[in-house]
PDB file of C-alpha atoms and ligand atoms in Angstrom:
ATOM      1  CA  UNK A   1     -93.167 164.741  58.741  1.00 53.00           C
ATOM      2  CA  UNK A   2     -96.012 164.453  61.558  1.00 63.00           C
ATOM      3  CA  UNK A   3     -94.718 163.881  65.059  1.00 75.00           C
ATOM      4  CA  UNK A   4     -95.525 160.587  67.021  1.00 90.00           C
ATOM      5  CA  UNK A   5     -97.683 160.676  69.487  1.00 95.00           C
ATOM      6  CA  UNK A   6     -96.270 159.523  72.287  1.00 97.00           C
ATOM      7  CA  UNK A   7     -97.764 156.472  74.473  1.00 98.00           C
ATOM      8  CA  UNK A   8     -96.903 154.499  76.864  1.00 98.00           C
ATOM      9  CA  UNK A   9     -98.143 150.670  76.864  1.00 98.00           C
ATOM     10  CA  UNK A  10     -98.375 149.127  80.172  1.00 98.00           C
ATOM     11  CA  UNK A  11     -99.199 145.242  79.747  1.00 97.00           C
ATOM     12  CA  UNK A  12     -99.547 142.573  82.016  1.00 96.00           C
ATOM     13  CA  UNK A  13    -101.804 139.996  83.387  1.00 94.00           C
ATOM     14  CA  UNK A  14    -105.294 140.906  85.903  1.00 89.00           C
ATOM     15  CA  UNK A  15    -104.887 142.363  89.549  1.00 89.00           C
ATOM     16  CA  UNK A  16    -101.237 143.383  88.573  1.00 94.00           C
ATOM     17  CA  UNK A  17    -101.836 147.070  89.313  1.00 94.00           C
ATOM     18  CA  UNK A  18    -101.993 148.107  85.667  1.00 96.00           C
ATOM     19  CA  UNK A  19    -105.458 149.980  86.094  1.00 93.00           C
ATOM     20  CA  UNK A  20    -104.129 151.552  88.811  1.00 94.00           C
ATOM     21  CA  UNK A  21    -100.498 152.754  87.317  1.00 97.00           C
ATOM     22  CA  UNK A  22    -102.394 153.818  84.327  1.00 96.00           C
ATOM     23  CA  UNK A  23    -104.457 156.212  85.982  1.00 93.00           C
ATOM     24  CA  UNK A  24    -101.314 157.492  87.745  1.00 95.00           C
ATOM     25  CA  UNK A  25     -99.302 157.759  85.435  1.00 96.00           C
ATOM     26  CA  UNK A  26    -102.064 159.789  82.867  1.00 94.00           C
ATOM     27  CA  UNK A  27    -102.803 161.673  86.046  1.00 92.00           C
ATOM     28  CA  UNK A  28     -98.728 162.798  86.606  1.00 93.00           C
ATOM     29  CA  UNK A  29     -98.445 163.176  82.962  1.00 95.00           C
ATOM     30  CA  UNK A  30    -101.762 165.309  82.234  1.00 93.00           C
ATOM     31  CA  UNK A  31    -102.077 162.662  79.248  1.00 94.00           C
ATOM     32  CA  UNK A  32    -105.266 160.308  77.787  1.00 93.00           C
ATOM     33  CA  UNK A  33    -105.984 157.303  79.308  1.00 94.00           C
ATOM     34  CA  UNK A  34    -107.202 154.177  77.343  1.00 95.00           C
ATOM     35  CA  UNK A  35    -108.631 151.421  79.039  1.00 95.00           C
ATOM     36  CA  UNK A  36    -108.746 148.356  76.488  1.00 96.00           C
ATOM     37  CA  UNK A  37    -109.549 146.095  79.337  1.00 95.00           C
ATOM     38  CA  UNK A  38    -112.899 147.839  79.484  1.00 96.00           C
ATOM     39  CA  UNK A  39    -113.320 147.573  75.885  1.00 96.00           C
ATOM     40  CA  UNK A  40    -113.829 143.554  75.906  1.00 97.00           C
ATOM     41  CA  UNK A  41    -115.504 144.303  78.797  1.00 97.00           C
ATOM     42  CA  UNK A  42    -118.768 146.212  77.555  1.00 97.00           C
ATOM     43  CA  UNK A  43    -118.622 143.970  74.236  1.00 98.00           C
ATOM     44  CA  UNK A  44    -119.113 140.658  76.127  1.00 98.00           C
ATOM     45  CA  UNK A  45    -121.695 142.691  78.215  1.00 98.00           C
ATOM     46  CA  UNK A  46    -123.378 143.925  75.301  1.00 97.00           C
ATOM     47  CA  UNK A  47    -123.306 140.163  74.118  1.00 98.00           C
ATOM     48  CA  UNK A  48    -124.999 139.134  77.039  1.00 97.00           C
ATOM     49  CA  UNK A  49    -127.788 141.663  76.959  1.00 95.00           C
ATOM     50  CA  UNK A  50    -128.497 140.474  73.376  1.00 96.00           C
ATOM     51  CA  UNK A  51    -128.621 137.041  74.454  1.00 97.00           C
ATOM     52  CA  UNK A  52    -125.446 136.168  71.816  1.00 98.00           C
ATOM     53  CA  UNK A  53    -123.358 133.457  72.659  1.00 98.00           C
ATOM     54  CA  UNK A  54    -119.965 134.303  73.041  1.00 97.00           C
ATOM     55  CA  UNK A  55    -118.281 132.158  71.030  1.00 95.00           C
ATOM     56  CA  UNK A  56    -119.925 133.090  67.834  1.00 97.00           C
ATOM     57  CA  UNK A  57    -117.537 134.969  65.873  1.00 97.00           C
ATOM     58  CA  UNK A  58    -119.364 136.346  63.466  1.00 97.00           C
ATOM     59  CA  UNK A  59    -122.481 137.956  65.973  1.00 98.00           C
ATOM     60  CA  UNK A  60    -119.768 139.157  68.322  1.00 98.00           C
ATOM     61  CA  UNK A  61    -117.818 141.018  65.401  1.00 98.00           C
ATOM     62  CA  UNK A  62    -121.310 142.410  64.254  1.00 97.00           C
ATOM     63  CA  UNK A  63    -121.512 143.749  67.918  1.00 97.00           C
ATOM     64  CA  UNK A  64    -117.870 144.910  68.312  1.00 97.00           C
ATOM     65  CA  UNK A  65    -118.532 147.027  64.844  1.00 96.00           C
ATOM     66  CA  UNK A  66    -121.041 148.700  65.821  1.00 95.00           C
ATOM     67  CA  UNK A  67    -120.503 149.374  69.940  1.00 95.00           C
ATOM     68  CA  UNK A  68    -121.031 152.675  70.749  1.00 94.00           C
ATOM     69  CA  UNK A  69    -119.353 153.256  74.096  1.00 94.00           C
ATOM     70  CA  UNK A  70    -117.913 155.921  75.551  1.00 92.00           C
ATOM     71  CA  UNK A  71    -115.071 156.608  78.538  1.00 88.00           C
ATOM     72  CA  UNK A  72    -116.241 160.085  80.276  1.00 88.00           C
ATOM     73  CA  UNK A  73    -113.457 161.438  82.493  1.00 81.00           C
ATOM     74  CA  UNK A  74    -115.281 162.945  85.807  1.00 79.00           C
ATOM     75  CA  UNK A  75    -113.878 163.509  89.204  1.00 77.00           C
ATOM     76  CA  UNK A  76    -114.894 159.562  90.291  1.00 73.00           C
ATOM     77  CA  UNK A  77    -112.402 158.615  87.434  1.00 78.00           C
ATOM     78  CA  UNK A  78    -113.172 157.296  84.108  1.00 84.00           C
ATOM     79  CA  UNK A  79    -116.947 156.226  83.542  1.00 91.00           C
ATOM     80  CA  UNK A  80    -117.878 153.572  81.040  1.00 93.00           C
ATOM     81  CA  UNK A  81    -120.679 154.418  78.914  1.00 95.00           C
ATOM     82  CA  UNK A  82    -122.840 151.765  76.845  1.00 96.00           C
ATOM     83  CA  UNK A  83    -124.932 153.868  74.566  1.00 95.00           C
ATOM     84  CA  UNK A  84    -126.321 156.486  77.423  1.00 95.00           C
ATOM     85  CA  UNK A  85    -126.133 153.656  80.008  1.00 96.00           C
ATOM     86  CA  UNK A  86    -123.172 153.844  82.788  1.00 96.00           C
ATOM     87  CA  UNK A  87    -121.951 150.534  82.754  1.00 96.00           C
ATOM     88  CA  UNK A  88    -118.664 151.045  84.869  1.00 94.00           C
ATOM     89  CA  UNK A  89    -119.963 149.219  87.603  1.00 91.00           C
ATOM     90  CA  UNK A  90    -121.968 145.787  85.489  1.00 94.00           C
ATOM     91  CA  UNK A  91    -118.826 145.203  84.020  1.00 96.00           C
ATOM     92  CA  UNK A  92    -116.355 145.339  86.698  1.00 90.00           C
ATOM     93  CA  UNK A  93    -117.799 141.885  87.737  1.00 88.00           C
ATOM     94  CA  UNK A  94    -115.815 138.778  87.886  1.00 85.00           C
ATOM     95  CA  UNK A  95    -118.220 137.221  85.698  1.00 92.00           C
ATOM     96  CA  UNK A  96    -117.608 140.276  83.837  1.00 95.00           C
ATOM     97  CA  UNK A  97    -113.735 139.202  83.233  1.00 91.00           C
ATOM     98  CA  UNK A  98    -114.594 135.835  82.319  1.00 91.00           C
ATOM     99  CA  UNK A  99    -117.517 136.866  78.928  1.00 96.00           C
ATOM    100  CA  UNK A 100    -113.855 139.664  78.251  1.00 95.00           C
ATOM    101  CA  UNK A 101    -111.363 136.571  77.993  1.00 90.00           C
ATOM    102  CA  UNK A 102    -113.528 134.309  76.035  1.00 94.00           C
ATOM    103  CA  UNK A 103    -114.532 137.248  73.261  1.00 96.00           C
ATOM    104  CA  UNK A 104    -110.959 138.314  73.287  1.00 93.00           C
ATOM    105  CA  UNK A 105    -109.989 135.076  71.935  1.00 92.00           C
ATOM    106  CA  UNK A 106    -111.726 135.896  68.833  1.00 95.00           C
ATOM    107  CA  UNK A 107    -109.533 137.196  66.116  1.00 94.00           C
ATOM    108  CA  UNK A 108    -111.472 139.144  63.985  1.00 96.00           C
ATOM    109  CA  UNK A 109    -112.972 140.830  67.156  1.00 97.00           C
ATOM    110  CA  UNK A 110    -109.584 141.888  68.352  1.00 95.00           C
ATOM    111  CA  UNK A 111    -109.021 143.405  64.409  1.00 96.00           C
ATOM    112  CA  UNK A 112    -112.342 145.225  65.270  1.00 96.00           C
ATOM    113  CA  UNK A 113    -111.318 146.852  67.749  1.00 97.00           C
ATOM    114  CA  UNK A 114    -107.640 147.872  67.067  1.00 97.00           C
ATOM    115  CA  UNK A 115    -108.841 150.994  65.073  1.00 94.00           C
ATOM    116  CA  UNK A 116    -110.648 152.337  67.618  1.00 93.00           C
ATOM    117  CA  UNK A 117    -107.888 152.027  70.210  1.00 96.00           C
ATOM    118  CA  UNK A 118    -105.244 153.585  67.904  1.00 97.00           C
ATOM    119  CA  UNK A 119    -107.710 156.387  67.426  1.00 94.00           C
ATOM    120  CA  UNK A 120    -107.325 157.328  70.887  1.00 93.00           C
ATOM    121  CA  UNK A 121    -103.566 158.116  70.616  1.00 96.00           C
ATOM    122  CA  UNK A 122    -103.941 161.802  70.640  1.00 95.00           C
ATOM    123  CA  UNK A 123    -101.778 164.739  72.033  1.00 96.00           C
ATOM    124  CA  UNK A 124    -100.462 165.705  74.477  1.00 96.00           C
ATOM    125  CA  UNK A 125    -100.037 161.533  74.600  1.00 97.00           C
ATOM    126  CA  UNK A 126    -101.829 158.527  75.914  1.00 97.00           C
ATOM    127  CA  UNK A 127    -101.340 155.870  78.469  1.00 97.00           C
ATOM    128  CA  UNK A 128    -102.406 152.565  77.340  1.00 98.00           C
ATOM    129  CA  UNK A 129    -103.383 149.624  79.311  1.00 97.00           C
ATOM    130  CA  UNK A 130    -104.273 146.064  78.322  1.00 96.00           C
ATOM    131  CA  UNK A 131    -102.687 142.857  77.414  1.00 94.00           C
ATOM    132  CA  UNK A 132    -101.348 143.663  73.433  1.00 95.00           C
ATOM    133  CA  UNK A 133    -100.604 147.262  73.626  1.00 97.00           C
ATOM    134  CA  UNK A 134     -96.754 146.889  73.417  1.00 97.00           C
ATOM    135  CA  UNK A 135     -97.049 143.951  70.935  1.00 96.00           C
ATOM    136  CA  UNK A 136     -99.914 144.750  69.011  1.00 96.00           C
ATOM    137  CA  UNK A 137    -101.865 148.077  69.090  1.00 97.00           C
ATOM    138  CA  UNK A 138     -98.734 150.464  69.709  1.00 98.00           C
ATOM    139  CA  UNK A 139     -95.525 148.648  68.451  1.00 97.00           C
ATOM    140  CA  UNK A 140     -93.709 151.432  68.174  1.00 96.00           C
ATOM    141  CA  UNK A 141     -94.433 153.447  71.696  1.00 98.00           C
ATOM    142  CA  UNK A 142     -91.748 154.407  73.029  1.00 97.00           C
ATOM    143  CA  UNK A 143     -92.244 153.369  76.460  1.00 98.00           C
ATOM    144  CA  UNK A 144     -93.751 149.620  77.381  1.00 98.00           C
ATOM    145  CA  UNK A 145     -94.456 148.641  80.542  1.00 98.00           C
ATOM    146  CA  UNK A 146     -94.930 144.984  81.548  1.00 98.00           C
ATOM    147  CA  UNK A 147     -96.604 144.963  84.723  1.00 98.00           C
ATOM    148  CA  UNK A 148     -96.785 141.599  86.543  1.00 96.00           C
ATOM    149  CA  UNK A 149     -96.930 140.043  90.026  1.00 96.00           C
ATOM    150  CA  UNK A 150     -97.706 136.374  90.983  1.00 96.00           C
ATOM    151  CA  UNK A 151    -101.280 134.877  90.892  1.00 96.00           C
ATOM    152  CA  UNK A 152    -101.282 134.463  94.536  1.00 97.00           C
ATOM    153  CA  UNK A 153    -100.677 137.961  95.272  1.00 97.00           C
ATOM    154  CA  UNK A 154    -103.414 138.891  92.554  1.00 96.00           C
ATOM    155  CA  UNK A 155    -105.831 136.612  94.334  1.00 95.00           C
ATOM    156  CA  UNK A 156    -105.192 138.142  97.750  1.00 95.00           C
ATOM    157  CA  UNK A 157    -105.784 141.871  95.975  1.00 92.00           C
ATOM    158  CA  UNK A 158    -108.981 140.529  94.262  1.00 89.00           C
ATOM    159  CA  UNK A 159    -110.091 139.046  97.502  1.00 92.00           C
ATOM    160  CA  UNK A 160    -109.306 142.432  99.641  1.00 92.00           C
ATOM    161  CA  UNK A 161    -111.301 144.400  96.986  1.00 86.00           C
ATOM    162  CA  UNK A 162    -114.435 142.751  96.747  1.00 87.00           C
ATOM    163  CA  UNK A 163    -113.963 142.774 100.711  1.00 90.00           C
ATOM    164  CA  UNK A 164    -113.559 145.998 100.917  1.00 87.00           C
ATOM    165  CA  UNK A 165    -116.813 146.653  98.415  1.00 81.00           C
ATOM    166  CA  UNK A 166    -118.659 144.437 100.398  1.00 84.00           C
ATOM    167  CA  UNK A 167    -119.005 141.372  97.947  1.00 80.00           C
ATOM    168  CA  UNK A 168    -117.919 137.801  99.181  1.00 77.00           C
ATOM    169  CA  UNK A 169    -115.392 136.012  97.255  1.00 82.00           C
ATOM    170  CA  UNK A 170    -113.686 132.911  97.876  1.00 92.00           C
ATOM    171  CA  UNK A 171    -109.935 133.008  97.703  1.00 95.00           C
ATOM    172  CA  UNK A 172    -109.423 129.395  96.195  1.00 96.00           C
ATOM    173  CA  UNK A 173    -112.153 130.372  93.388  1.00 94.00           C
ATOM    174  CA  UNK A 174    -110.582 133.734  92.675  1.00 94.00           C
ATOM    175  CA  UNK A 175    -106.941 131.968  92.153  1.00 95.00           C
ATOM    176  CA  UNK A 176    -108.372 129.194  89.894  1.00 95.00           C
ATOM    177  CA  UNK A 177    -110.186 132.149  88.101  1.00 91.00           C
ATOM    178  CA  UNK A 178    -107.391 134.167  87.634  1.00 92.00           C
ATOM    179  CA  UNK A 179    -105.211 130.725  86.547  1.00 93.00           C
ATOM    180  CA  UNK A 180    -107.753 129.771  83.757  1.00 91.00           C
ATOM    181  CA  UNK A 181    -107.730 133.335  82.690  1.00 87.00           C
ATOM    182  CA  UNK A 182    -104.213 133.848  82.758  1.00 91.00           C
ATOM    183  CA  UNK A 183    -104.007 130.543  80.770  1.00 91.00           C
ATOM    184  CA  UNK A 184    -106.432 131.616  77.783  1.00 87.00           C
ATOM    185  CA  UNK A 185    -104.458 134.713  77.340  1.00 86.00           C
ATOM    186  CA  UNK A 186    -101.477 133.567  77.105  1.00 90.00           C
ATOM    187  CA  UNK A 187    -101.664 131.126  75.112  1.00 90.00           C
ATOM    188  CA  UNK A 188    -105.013 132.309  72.064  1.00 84.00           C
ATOM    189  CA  UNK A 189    -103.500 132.452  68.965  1.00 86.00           C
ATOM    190  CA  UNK A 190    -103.621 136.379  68.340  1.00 86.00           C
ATOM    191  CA  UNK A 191    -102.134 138.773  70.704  1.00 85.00           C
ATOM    192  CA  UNK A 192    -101.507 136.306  73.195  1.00 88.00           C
ATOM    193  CA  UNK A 193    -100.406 137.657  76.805  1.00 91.00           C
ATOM    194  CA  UNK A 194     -96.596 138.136  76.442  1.00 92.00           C
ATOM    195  CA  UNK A 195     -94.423 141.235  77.237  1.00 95.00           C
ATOM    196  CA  UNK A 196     -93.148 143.151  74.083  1.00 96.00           C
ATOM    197  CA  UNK A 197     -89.292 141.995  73.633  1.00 96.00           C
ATOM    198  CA  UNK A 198     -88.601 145.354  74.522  1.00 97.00           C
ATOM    199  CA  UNK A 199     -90.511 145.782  77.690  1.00 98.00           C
ATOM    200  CA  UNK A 200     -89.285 146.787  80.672  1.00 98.00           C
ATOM    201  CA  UNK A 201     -90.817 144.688  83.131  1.00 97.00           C
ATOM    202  CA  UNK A 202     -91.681 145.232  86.767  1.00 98.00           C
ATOM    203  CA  UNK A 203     -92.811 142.686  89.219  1.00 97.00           C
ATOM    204  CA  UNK A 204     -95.432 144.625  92.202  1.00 96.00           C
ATOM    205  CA  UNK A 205     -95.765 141.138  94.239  1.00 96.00           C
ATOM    206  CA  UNK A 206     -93.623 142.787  96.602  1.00 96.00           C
ATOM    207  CA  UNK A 207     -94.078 146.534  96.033  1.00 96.00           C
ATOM    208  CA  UNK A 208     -96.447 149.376  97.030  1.00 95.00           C
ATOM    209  CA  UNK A 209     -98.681 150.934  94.129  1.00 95.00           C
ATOM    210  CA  UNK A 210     -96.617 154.186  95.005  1.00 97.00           C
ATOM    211  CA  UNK A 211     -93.412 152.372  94.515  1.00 98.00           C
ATOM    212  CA  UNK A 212     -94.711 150.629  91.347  1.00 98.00           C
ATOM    213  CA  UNK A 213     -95.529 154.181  90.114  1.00 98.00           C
ATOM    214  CA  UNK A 214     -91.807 155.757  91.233  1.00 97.00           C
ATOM    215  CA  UNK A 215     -90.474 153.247  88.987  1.00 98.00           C
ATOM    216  CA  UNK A 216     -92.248 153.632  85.951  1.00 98.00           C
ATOM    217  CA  UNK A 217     -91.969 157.665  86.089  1.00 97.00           C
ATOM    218  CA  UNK A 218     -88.484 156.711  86.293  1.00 97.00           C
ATOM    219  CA  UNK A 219     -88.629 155.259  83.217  1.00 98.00           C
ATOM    220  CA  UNK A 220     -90.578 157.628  81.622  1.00 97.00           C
ATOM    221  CA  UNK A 221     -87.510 160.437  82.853  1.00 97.00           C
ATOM    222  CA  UNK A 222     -84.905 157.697  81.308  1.00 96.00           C
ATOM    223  CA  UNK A 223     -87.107 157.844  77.710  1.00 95.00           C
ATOM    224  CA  UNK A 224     -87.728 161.443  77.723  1.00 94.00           C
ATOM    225  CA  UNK A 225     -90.874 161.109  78.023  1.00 93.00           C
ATOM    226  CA  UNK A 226     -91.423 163.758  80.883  1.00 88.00           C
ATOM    227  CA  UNK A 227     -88.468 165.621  82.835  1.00 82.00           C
ATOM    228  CA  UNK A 228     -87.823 165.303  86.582  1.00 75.00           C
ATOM    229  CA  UNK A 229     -89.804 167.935  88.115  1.00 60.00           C
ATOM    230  CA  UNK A 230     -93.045 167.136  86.136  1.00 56.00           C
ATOM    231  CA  UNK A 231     -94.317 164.407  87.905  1.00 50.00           C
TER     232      UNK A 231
HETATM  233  O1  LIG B   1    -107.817 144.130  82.144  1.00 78.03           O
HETATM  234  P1  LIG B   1    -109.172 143.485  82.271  1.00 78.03           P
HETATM  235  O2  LIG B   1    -109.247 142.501  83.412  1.00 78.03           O
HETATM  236  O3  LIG B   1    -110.276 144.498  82.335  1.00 78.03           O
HETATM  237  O4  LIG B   1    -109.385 142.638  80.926  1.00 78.03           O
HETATM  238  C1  LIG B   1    -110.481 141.777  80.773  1.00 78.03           C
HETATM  239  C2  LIG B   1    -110.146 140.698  79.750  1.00 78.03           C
HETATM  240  O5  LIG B   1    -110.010 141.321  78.471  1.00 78.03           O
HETATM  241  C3  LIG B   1    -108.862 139.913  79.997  1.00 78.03           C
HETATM  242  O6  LIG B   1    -109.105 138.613  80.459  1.00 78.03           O
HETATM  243  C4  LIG B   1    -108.193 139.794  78.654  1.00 78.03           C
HETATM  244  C5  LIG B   1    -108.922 140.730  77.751  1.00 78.03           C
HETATM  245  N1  LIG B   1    -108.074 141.800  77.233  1.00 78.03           N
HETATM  246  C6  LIG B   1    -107.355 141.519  76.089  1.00 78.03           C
HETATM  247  O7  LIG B   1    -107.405 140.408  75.590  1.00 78.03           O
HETATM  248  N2  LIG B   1    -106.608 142.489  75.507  1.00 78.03           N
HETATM  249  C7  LIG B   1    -106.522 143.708  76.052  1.00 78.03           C
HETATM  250  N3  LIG B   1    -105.775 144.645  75.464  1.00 78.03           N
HETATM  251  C8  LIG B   1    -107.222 143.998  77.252  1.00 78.03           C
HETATM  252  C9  LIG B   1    -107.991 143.005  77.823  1.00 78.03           C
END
C-alpha cells in the first residue's frame, strides 16, 4: 500500500490571507506550495495575449491543455513562469482576477486543470491554496482550511496593498469587485466557492496574519501533521 501524501487545503474567498498562510505554512513545514489561484491566472492571461475571448469554452480548454507554466521557488518567493516569460507581476492585476473568475467558470477548463494540480502533491507534502482544494482537487487531505474574513476587511487589505505598491485604487470599486467576484464563485455550477463539510474554518477579519498562522499550525499539531517543536 503507497502512503498518502499529505496536504493541506486552505480555501476561501480573495484578500482572506490564504496566499499569505500558504506560504507560511509550506515555509514552517519545509513542504510544496501550490498556488491554483495563479493557475487561472496565467490561463486568462494567456487568453488575452491570444486575443481569445474568454468565454469560449472550447479555445480556452485548447489553451488550458497545452499551458506550459512554471512556479520557480527563489528567495523573492514563488515566480510564475509563462513559457520563459515571468509573469508573476502581469497577472497579479485586478483586471488580472477578473479574466481568472470568468475562465474558472468553465467546466471543462477546471477538469483541465485538476491533473496538473494533483500532480503536484509530492513528498515531503504540499500546501494547497485556492477555492476547490478541500472539495474538489484533494478530498481526502487530511487537513482543510477555510480561510475567510468579510468583504469589507478584504477591500481595506486590497486598498492598503496597491497603496503600498504605489497603484491607486478606489475603495468602493475594489468592494463591488470583490462582491461580483465573490458572487460568481460561489454560486458557478462546478466547484463553486464553499468550505469542505469538514473544514475547519477561521475568520482573519479580526486577526493578525501571525495569529491566523498560530492557529492553523495548531491544527496541523491536532492532525498530526507536524509535532510541536517543528514549526
Ligand atoms: O486566488 P486568486 O485571487 O488568485 O484566484 C483568482 C480567481 O481564480 C478567483 O476569482 C477564482 C479562481 N480560482 C478558482 O476558481 N479555483 C481555484 N482553486 C483558485 C482560483
Amino acid at each position: 500500500m503507497s502512503l498518502a501524501v499529505p496536504v493541506i487545503c486552505v480555501d476561501g474567498p480573495g484578500g482572506a490571507g490564504k496566499g499569505t498562510l500558504s506560504q507560511r505554512l509550506a515555509q514552517s513545514l519545509q513542504w510544496h506550495l501550490l498556488d491554483s489561484g495563479a493557475l487561472y491566472r496565467i490561463l486568462g492571461f494567456a487568453c488575452r495575449q491570444l486575443a481569445i475571448s474568454l468565454s469560449d469554452e472550447g479555445r480556452v480548454v485548447a489553451v488550458a491543455r497545452e499551458l506550459d507554466v512554471r512556479f520557480v521557488t527563489n528567495e523573492a518567493g514563488v515566480s510564475v513562469f509563462l513559457g520563459d516569460k515571468d509573469v508573476s507581476l502581469s497577472i497579479r492585476t485586478e483586471e488580472g482576477g477578473r479574466d481568472a473568475s470568468q475562465v474558472a467558470v468553465l467546466p471543462a477548463v477546471r477538469e483541465a486543470l485538476l491533473c496538473r494540480q494533483q500532480e503536484l502533491a509530492v513528498f515531503p507534502g504540499l500546501v494547497a491554496d485556492g477555492r476547490d482544494m478541500g472539495t474538489v482537487v484533494f478530498p481526502s487531505a487530511p487537513l482543510k482550511i477555510f480561510l475567510t474574513a468579510s468583504a469589507e476587511v478584504r477591500a481595506q487589505r486590497r486598498f492598503h496593498q496597491l497603496q503600498g505598491q504605489g497603484q491607486g485604487g478606489s475603495l468602493p470599486r475594489l468592494l463591488a469587485d470583490i462582491e461580483e467576484r465573490d458572487k460568481r464563485d460561489e454560486s458557478r455550477s462546478v466547484s463553486p466557492l464553499v468550505p469542505a463539510e469538514d473544514a475547519a474554518v477561521i475568520d482573519s477579519s479580526e486577526l493578525s496574519p501571525d495569529a491566523v498562522l498560530d492557529a492553523a499550525l495548531k491544527l496541523a499539531v491536532d492532525r498530526g501533521l507536524m509535532s510541536e517543536t517543528s514549526g
